[in-house]
Coordinates of C-alpha atoms and ligand atoms in Angstrom, one line a residue:
X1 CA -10.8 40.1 3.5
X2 CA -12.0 39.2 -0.1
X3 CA -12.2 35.7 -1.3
X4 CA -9.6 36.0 -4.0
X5 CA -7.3 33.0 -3.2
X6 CA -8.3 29.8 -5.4
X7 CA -6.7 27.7 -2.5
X8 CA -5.0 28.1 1.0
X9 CA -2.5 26.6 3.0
X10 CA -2.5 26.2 6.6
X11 CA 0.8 25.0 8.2
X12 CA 3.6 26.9 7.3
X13 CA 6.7 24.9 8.7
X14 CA 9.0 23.6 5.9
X15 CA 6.5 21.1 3.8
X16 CA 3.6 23.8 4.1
X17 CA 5.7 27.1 3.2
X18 CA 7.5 25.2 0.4
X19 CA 3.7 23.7 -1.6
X20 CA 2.3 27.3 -0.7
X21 CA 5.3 28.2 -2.9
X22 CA 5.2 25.9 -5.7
X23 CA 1.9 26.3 -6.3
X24 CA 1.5 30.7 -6.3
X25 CA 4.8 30.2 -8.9
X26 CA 2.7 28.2 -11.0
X27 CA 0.4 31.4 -11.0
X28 CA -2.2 30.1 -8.5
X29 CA -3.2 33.0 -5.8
X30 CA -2.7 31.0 -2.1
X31 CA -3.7 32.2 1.1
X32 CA -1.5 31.3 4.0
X33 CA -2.2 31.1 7.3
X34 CA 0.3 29.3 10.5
X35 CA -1.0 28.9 14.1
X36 CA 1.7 31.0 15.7
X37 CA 1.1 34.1 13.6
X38 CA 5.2 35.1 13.4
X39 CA 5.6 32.0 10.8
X40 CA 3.3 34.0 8.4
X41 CA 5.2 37.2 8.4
X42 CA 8.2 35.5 8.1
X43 CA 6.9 33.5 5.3
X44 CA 5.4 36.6 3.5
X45 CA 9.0 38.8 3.8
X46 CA 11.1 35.9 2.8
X47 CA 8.8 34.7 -0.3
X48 CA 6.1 37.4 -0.9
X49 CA 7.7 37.8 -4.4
X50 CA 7.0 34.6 -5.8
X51 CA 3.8 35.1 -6.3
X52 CA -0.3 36.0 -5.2
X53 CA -0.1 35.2 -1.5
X54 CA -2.6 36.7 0.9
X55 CA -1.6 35.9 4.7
X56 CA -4.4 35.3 7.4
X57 CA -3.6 36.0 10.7
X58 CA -6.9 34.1 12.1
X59 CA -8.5 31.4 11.0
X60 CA -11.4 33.3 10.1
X61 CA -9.1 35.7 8.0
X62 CA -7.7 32.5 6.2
X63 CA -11.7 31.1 5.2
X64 CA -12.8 34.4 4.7
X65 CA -10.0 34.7 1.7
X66 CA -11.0 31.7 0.3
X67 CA -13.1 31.5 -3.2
X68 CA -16.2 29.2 -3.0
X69 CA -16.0 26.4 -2.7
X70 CA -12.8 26.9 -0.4
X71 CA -9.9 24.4 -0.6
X72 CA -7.7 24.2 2.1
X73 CA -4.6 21.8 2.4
X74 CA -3.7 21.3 6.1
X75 CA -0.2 20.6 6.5
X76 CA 0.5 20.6 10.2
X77 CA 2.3 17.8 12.7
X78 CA 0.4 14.6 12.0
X79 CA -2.2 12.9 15.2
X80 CA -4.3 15.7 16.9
X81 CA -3.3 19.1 15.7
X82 CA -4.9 17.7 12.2
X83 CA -8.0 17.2 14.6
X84 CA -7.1 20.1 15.9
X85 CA -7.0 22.1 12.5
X86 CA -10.1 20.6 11.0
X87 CA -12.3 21.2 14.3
X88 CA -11.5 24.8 14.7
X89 CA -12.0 25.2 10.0
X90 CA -15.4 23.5 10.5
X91 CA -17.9 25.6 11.9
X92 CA -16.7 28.3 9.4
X93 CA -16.9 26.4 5.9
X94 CA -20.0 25.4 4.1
X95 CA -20.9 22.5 2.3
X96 CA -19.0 21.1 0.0
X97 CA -16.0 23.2 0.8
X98 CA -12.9 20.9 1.2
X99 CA -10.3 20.0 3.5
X100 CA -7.0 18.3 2.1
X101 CA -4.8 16.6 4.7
X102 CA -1.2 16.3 3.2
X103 CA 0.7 15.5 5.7
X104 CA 1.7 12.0 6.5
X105 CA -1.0 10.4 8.7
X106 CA -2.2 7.4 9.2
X107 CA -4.6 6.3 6.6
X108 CA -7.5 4.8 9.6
X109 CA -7.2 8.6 10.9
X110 CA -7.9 9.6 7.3
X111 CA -11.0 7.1 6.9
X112 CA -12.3 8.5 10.2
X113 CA -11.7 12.5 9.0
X114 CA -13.7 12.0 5.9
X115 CA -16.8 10.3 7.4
X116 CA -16.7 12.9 10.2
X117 CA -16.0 15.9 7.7
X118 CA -19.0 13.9 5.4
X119 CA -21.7 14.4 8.2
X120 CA -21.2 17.8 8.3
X121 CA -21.2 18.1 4.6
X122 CA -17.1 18.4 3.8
X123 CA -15.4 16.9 1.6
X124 CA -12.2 15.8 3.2
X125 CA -9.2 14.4 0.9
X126 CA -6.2 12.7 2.5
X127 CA -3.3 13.1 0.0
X128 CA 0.5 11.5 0.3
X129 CA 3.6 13.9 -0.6
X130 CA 6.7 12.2 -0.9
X131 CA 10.2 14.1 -2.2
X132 CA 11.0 15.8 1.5
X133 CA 11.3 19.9 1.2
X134 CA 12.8 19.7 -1.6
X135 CA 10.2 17.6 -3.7
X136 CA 7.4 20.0 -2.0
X137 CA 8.8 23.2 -3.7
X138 CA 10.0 21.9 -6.8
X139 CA 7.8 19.0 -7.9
X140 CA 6.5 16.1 -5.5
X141 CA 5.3 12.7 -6.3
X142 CA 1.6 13.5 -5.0
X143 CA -0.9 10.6 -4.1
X144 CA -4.4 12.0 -3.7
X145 CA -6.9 10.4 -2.0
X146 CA -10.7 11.1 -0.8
X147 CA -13.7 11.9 -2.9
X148 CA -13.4 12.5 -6.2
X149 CA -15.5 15.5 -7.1
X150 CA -13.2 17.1 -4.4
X151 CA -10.4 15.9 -6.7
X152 CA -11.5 17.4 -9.6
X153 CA -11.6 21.1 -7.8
X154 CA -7.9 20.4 -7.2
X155 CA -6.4 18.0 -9.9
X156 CA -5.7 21.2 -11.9
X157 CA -3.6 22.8 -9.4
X158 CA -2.2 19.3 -8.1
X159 CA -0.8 18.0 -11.2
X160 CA 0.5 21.6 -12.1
X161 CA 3.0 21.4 -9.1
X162 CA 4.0 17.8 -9.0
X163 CA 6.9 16.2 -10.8
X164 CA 7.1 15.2 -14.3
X165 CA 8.4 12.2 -15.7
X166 CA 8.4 11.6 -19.6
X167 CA 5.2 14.3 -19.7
X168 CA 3.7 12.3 -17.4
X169 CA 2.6 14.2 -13.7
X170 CA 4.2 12.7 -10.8
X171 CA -0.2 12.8 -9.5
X172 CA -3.2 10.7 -10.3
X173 CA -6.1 10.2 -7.7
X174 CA -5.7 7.2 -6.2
X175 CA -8.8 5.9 -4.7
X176 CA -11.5 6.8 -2.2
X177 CA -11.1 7.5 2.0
X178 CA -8.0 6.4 3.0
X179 CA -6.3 5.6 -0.4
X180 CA -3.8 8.0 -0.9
X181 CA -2.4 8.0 3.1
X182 CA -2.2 4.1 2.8
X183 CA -0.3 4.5 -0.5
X184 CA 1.8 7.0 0.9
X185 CA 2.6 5.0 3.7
X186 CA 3.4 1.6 2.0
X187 CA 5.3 4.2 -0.5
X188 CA 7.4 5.3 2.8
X189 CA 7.6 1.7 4.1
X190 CA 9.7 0.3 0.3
X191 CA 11.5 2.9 1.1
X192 CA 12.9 1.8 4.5
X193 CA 13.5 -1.3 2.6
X194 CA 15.5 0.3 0.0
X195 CA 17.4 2.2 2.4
X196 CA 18.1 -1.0 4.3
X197 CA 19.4 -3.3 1.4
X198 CA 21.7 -0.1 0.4
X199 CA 23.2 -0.3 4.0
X200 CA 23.8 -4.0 4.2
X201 CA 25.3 -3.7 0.7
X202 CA 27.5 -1.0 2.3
X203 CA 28.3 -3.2 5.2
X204 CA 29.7 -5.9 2.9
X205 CA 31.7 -3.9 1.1
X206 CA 33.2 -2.2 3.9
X207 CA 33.4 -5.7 6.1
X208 CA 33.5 -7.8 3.6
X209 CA 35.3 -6.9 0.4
X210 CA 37.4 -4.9 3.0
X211 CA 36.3 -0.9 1.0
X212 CA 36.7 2.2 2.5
X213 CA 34.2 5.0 1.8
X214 CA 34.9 7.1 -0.9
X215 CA 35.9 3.6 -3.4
X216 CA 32.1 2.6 -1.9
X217 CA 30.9 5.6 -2.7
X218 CA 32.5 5.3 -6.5
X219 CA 30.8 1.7 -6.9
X220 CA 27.8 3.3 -5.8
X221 CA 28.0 5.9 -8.8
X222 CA 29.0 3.3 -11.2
X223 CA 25.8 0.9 -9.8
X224 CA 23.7 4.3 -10.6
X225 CA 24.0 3.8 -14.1
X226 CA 22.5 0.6 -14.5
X227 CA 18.9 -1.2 -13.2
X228 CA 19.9 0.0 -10.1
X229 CA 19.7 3.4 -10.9
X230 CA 17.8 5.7 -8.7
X231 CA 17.3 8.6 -6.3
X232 CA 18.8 6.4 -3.5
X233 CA 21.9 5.1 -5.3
X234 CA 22.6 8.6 -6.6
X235 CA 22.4 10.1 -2.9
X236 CA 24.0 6.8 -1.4
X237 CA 27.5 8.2 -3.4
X238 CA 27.0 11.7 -2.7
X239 CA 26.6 10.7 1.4
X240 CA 29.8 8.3 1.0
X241 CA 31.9 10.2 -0.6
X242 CA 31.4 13.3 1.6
X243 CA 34.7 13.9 4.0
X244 CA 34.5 15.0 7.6
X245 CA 35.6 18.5 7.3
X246 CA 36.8 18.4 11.3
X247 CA 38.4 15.1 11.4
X248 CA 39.3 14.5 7.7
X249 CA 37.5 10.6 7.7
X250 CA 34.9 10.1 5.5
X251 CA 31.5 11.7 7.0
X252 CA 29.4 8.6 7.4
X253 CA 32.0 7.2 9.7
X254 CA 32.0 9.9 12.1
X255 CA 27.5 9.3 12.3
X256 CA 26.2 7.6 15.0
X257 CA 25.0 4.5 13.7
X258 CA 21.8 4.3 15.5
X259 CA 18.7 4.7 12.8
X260 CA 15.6 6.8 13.9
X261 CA 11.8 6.5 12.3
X262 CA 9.2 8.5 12.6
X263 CA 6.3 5.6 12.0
X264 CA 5.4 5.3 8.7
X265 CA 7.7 1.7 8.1
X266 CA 6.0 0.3 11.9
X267 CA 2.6 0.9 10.3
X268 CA 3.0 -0.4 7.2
X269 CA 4.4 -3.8 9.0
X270 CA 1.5 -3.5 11.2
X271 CA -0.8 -3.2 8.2
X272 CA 0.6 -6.6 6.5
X273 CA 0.0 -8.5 9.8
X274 CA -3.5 -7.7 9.8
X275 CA -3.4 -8.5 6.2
X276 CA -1.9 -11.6 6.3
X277 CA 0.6 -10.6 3.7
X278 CA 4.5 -11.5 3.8
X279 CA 6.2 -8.3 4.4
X280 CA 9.8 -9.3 5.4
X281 CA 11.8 -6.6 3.8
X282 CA 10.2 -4.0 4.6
X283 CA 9.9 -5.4 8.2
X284 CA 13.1 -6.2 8.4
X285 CA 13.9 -3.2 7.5
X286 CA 11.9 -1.7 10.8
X287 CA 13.3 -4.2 13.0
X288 CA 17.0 -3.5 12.0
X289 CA 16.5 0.3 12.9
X290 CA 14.9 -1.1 16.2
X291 CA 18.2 -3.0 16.6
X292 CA 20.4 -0.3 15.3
X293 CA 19.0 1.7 18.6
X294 CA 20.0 -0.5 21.0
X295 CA 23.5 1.3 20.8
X296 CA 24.7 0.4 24.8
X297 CA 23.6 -3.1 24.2
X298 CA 25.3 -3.6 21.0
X299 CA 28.6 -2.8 22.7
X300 CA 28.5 -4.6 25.8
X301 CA 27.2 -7.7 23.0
X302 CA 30.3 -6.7 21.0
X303 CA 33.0 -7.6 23.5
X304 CA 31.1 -10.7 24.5
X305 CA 29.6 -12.7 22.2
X306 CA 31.5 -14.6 19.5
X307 CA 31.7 -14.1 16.2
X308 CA 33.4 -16.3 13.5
X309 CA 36.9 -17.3 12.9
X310 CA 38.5 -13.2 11.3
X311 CA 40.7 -15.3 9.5
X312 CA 38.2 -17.0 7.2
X313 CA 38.1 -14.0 5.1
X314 CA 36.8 -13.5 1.4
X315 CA 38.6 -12.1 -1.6
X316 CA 36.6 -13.1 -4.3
X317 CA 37.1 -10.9 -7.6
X318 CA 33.9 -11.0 -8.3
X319 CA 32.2 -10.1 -4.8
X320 CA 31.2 -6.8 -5.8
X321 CA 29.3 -7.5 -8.5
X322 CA 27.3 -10.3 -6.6
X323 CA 26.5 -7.5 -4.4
X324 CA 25.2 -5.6 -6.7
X325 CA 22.9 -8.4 -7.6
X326 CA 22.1 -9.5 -4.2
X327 CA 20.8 -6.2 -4.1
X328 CA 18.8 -5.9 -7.2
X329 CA 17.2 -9.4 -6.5
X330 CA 16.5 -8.2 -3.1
X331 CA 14.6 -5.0 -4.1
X332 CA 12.4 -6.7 -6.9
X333 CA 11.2 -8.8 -3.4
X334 CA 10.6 -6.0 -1.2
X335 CA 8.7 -4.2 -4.3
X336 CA 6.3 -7.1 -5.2
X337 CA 6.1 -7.4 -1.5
X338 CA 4.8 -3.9 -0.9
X339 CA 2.9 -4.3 -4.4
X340 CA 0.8 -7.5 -3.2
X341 CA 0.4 -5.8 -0.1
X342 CA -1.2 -2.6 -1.8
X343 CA -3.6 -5.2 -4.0
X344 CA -4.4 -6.9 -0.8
X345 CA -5.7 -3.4 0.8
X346 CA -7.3 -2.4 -2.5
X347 CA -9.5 -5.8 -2.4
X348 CA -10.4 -5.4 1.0
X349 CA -11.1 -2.1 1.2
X350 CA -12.6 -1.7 -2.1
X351 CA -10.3 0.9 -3.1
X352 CA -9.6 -0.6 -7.3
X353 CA -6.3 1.0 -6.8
X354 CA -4.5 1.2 -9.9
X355 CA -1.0 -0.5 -9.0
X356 CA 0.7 0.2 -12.4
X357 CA -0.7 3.7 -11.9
X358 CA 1.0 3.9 -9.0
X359 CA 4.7 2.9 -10.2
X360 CA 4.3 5.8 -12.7
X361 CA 3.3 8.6 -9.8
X362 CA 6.7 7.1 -7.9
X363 CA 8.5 7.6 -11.0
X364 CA 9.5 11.1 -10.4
X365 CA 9.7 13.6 -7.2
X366 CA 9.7 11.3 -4.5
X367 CA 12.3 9.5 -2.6
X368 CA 12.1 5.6 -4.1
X369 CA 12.4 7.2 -7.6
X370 CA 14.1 5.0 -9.5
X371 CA 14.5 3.4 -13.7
X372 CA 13.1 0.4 -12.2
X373 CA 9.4 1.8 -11.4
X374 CA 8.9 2.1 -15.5
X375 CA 9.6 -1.9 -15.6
X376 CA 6.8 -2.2 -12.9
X377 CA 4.4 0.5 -14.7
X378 CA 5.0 -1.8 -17.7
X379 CA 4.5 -4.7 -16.0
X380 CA 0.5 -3.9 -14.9
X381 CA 0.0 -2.3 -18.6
X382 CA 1.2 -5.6 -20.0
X383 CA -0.4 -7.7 -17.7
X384 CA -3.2 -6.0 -15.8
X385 CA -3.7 -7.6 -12.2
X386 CA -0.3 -9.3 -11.4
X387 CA -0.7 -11.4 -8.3
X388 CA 3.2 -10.8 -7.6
X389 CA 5.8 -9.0 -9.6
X390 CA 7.8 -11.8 -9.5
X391 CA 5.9 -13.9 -11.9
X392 CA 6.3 -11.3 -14.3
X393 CA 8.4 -12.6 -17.0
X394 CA 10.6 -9.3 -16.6
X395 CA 11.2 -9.9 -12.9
X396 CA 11.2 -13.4 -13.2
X397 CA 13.9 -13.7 -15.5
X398 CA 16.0 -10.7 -13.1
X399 CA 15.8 -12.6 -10.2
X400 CA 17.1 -15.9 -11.8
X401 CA 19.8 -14.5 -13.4
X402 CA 21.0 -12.7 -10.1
X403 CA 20.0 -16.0 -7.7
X404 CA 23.2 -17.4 -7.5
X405 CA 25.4 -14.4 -6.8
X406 CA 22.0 -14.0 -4.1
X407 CA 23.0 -16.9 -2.6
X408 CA 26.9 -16.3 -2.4
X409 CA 26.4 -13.0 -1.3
X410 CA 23.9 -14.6 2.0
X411 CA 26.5 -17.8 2.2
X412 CA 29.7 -15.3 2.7
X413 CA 27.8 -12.9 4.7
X414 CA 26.6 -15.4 7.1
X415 CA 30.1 -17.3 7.0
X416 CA 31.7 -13.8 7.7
X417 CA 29.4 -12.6 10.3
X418 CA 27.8 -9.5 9.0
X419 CA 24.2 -9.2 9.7
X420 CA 22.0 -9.0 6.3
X421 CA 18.5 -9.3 7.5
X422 CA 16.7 -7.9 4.1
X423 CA 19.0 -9.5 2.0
X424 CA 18.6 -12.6 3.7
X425 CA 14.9 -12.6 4.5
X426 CA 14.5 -11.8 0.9
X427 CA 15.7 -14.6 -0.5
X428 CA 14.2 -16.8 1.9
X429 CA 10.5 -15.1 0.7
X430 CA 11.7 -15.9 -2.8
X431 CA 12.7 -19.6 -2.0
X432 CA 9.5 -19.9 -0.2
X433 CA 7.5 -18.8 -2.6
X434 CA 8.7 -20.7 -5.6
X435 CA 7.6 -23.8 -3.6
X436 CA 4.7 -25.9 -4.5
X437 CA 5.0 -27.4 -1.2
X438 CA 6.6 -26.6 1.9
X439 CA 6.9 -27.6 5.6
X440 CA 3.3 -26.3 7.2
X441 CA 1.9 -29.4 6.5
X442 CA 3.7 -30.3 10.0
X443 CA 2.5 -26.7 11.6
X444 CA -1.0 -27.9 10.7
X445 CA -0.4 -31.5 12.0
X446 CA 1.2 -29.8 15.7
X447 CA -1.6 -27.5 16.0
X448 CA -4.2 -30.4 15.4
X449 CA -1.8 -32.4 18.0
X450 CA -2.1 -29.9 20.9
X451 CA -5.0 -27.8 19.6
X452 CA -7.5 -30.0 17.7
X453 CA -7.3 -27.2 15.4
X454 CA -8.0 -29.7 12.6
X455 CA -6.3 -29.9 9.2
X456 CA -7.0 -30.2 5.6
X457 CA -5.8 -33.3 3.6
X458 CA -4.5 -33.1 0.1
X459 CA -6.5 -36.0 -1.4
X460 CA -10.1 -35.7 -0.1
X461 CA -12.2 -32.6 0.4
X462 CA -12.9 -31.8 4.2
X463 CA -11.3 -30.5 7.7
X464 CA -10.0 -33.6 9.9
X465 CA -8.6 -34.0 13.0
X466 CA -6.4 -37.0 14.6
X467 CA -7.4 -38.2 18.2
X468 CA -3.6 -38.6 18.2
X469 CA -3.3 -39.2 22.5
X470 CA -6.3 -41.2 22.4
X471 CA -6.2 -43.6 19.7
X472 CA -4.2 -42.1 16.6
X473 CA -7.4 -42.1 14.6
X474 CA -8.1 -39.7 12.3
X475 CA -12.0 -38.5 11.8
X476 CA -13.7 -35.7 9.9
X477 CA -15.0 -32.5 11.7
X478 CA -17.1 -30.6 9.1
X479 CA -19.1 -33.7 8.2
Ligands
NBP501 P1 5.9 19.5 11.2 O1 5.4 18.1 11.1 O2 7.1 19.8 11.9 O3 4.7 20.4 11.8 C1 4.9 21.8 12.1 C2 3.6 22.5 11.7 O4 2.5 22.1 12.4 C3 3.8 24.0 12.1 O5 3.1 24.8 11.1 C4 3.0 24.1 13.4 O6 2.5 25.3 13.7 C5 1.9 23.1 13.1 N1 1.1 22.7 14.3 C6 1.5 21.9 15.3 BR1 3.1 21.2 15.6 N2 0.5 21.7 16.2 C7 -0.5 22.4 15.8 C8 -1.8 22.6 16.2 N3 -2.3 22.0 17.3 N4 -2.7 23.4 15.5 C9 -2.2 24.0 14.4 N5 -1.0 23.9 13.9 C10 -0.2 23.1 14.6 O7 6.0 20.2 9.7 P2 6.6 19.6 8.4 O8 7.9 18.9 8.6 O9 6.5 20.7 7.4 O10 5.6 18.5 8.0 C11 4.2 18.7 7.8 C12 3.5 17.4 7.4 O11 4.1 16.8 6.2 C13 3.7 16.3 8.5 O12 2.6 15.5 8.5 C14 4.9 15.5 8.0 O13 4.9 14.2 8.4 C15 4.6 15.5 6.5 N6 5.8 15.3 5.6 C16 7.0 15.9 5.9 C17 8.1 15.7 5.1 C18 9.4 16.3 5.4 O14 10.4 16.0 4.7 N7 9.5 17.1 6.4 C19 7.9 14.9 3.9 C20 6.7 14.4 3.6 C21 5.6 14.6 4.5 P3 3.4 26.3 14.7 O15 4.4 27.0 13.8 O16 2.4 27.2 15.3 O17 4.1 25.5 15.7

């Protein structure tokens, strides 16, 4: 075998086959290589054409076509076949050849890879892909993570094969160790928050303003020309407007309406939590496809307990529209959520992630797409380190102008019975954090009360607590 491939792919299932692809087109000679052998020959007769592919039946077939220093993208089944795939490629590389994970794992696993893959003298790079199949053969949003001399071997052929927005590659390197997984995954957890305000708003139309499918699936087109405009809105029509070819209903009513995950949203609501950061759409987001799941339970709850009066229904004019803004208002929270959360990790992890960067990588190939990421791109190049998006005169302004259809949509929701965790918990971050002061004065006074957990007083420096069962008075515990 002669090292003439500037960079292999190992992994040939659908994500694998379909970069392998995008990159020889863009002239790039790739060696491929799948654990069960079969995969390659089928991958070489059904896409041999599109360019300089050499397939590797072994492993040693695969390194061996490699050009020095060898860069391999590993893009198996997240968890241990990735430990799998880098302990078997070790022994046969040599320094500063690199390994490039880009599938979706979880960033710790990518922090441990590259310190392991470091002491043998690897370079290991962890790298998001978001845009599904699709995205993977014709342009992904790509978030690459990991050293950055190994970057610079590959930022040639990386930004060659991602999308482009405006000129602008859909790739920038995103920080070092885990960067690019953790972006990836907070990237995948907005977009179970995205996904989640579309359904609610869906919900209301259908239960609320009393809509069938395909006039949903009209509003949705008409909502895609404006701020809401996106990859999700545009699909969110298409999917509604789609008739059941057996039963003649519309599609999305003959879908079980139980939601699957495959981890991503848990972990980035796991990650906030450690954090300390308010995540509540996004988590919301996770616990509503937990609840979605619990199918038997929902209909034995159905027939049992009550619900309000049916006849206290809604036909405001103008309820449509206050959806639409309830759902605008709702994403610009679950954005600046995931945003702080992002500058949270950065800070602790000393990552200097560029957020605004970000928003313009998002902008094209993957699934959140959307008009809306240029306002947040702008936002960070007007205003460098925003604490919140939300205190960005842009998204300030948004959300005040859609508040009060907000609140209508959350009052007739709740009056009507329709469950609206994102859009509810949204607004609740929003009130709460437009408060100088709010109630945890009294959490701090009950903790002190059965705790002695002490407490902080607004008018004198110092930690106090109150002997409040002994004698009610107060003393100071850091003094
Ligand atoms: P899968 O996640 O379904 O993985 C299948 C591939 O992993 C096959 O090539 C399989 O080889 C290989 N593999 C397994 Br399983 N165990 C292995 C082991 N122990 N050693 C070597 N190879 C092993 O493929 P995918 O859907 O193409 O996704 C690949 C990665 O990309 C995943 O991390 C996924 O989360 C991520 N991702 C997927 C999408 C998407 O839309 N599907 C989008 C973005 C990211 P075999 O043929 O021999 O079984």
């Amino acid at each position: 075998m002669t090292a003439t491939s500037r960079i292999g792919v190992t992994g040939l299932a659908v994500m694998g086959a379909n970069l392998a692809r995008n990159i020889a087109r863009h002239g790039v000679p790739v060696a491929v290589h799948n654990r069960t052998t079969a995969k390659t020959k089928e991958f070489i007769e059904a896409y041999g054409d599109e360019g300089t592919f050499t397939a590797a039946e072994t492993t040693e077939d695969f390194v061996a076509a490699l050009e020095k220093p060898r860069r391999i993208i590993v893009m198996v089944k997240a968890g241990a076949p990735v430990d799998g795939v880098i302990a078997e490629l070790t022994p046969l590389l040599d320094e500063g050849d690199i390994i490039i994970d880009a599938g979706n794992s979880h960033f710790p696993d990518t922090v441990r890879r590259t310190e392991e893959c470091a002491a043998g003298g690897l370079r290991f790079m962890g790298i998001g892909v978001s845009g599904g199949e699709e995205g993977a053969l014709l342009g992904p949003s790509i978030m690459p993570g990991g050293d950055p001399s190994a970057y610079a071997e590959v930022e040639e052929i990386l930004t060659s094969i991602a999308a482009v927005v405006d000129g602008t590659p859909c790739c920038v390197h995103v920080g070092p160790g885990g960067a690019g997984h953790y972006v990836k995954m907070v990237h995948n957890g907005i977009e179970y928050a995205d996904i989640q305000l579309i359904a609610e708003a869906y919900d209301l139309l259908t239960h609320v303003a009393g809509l069938d499918a395909p006039a949903i699936s009209a509003i949705f087109e008409e909502w895609n020309t404006g701020d809401l405009e996106s990859f999700l809105i545009e699909i969110t029509a298409k999917v509604l407007g789609k008739t059941d070819e057996k039963t003649g209903n519309p599609l999305v009513e003959m879908i079980v309406d139980q939601a699957e995950q495959k981890g991503t949203g848990t972990w980035t609501a796991i990650d906030a939590l450690g954090l300390g950061i308010p995540l509540t759409g996004i988590t919301e987001a996770v616990f509503a496809r937990g609840l979605s799941a619990l199918r038997d339970e929902r209909k034995a709850a159905a027939g049992t307990l009550a619900g309000p009066n049916p006849e206290s229904s809604t036909d405001r004019p103008d309820l449509v529209e206050d959806i639409r803004q309830a759902l605008y208002a709702s994403k610009v929270v679950a954005y600046a959520q995931g945003f702080a959360q992002m500058r949270a990790a950065s800070k602790a992890n000393d990552w200097d992630l560029d957020l605004g960067a970000m928003a313009t990588i998002w902008r094209g190939g993957c699934i959140i797409r959307a008009q809306f990421l240029n306002r947040i791109r702008d936002a960070y190049t007007e205003h460098g380190d925003v604490t919140n998006l939300l205190m960005v005169p842009y998204f300030t302004e948004a959300v005040a102008n859609a508040q009060d259809a907000w609140r209508r949509v959350v009052i007739t929701a709740t009056e009507q019975g329709v469950a609206i965790p994102a859009f509810a918990s949204s607004l609740s971050y929003y009130d709460a954090y437009r408060r100088e002061r709010g109630p945890a004065s009294l959490i701090q006074g009950l903790r002190d009360f059965f705790g002695a957990h002490t407490y902080r007083r607004i008018d004198v420096e110092g930690s106090y607590h109150t002997r409040w069962p002994q004698d009610g008075v107060e003393v100071r515990t850091d003094a």
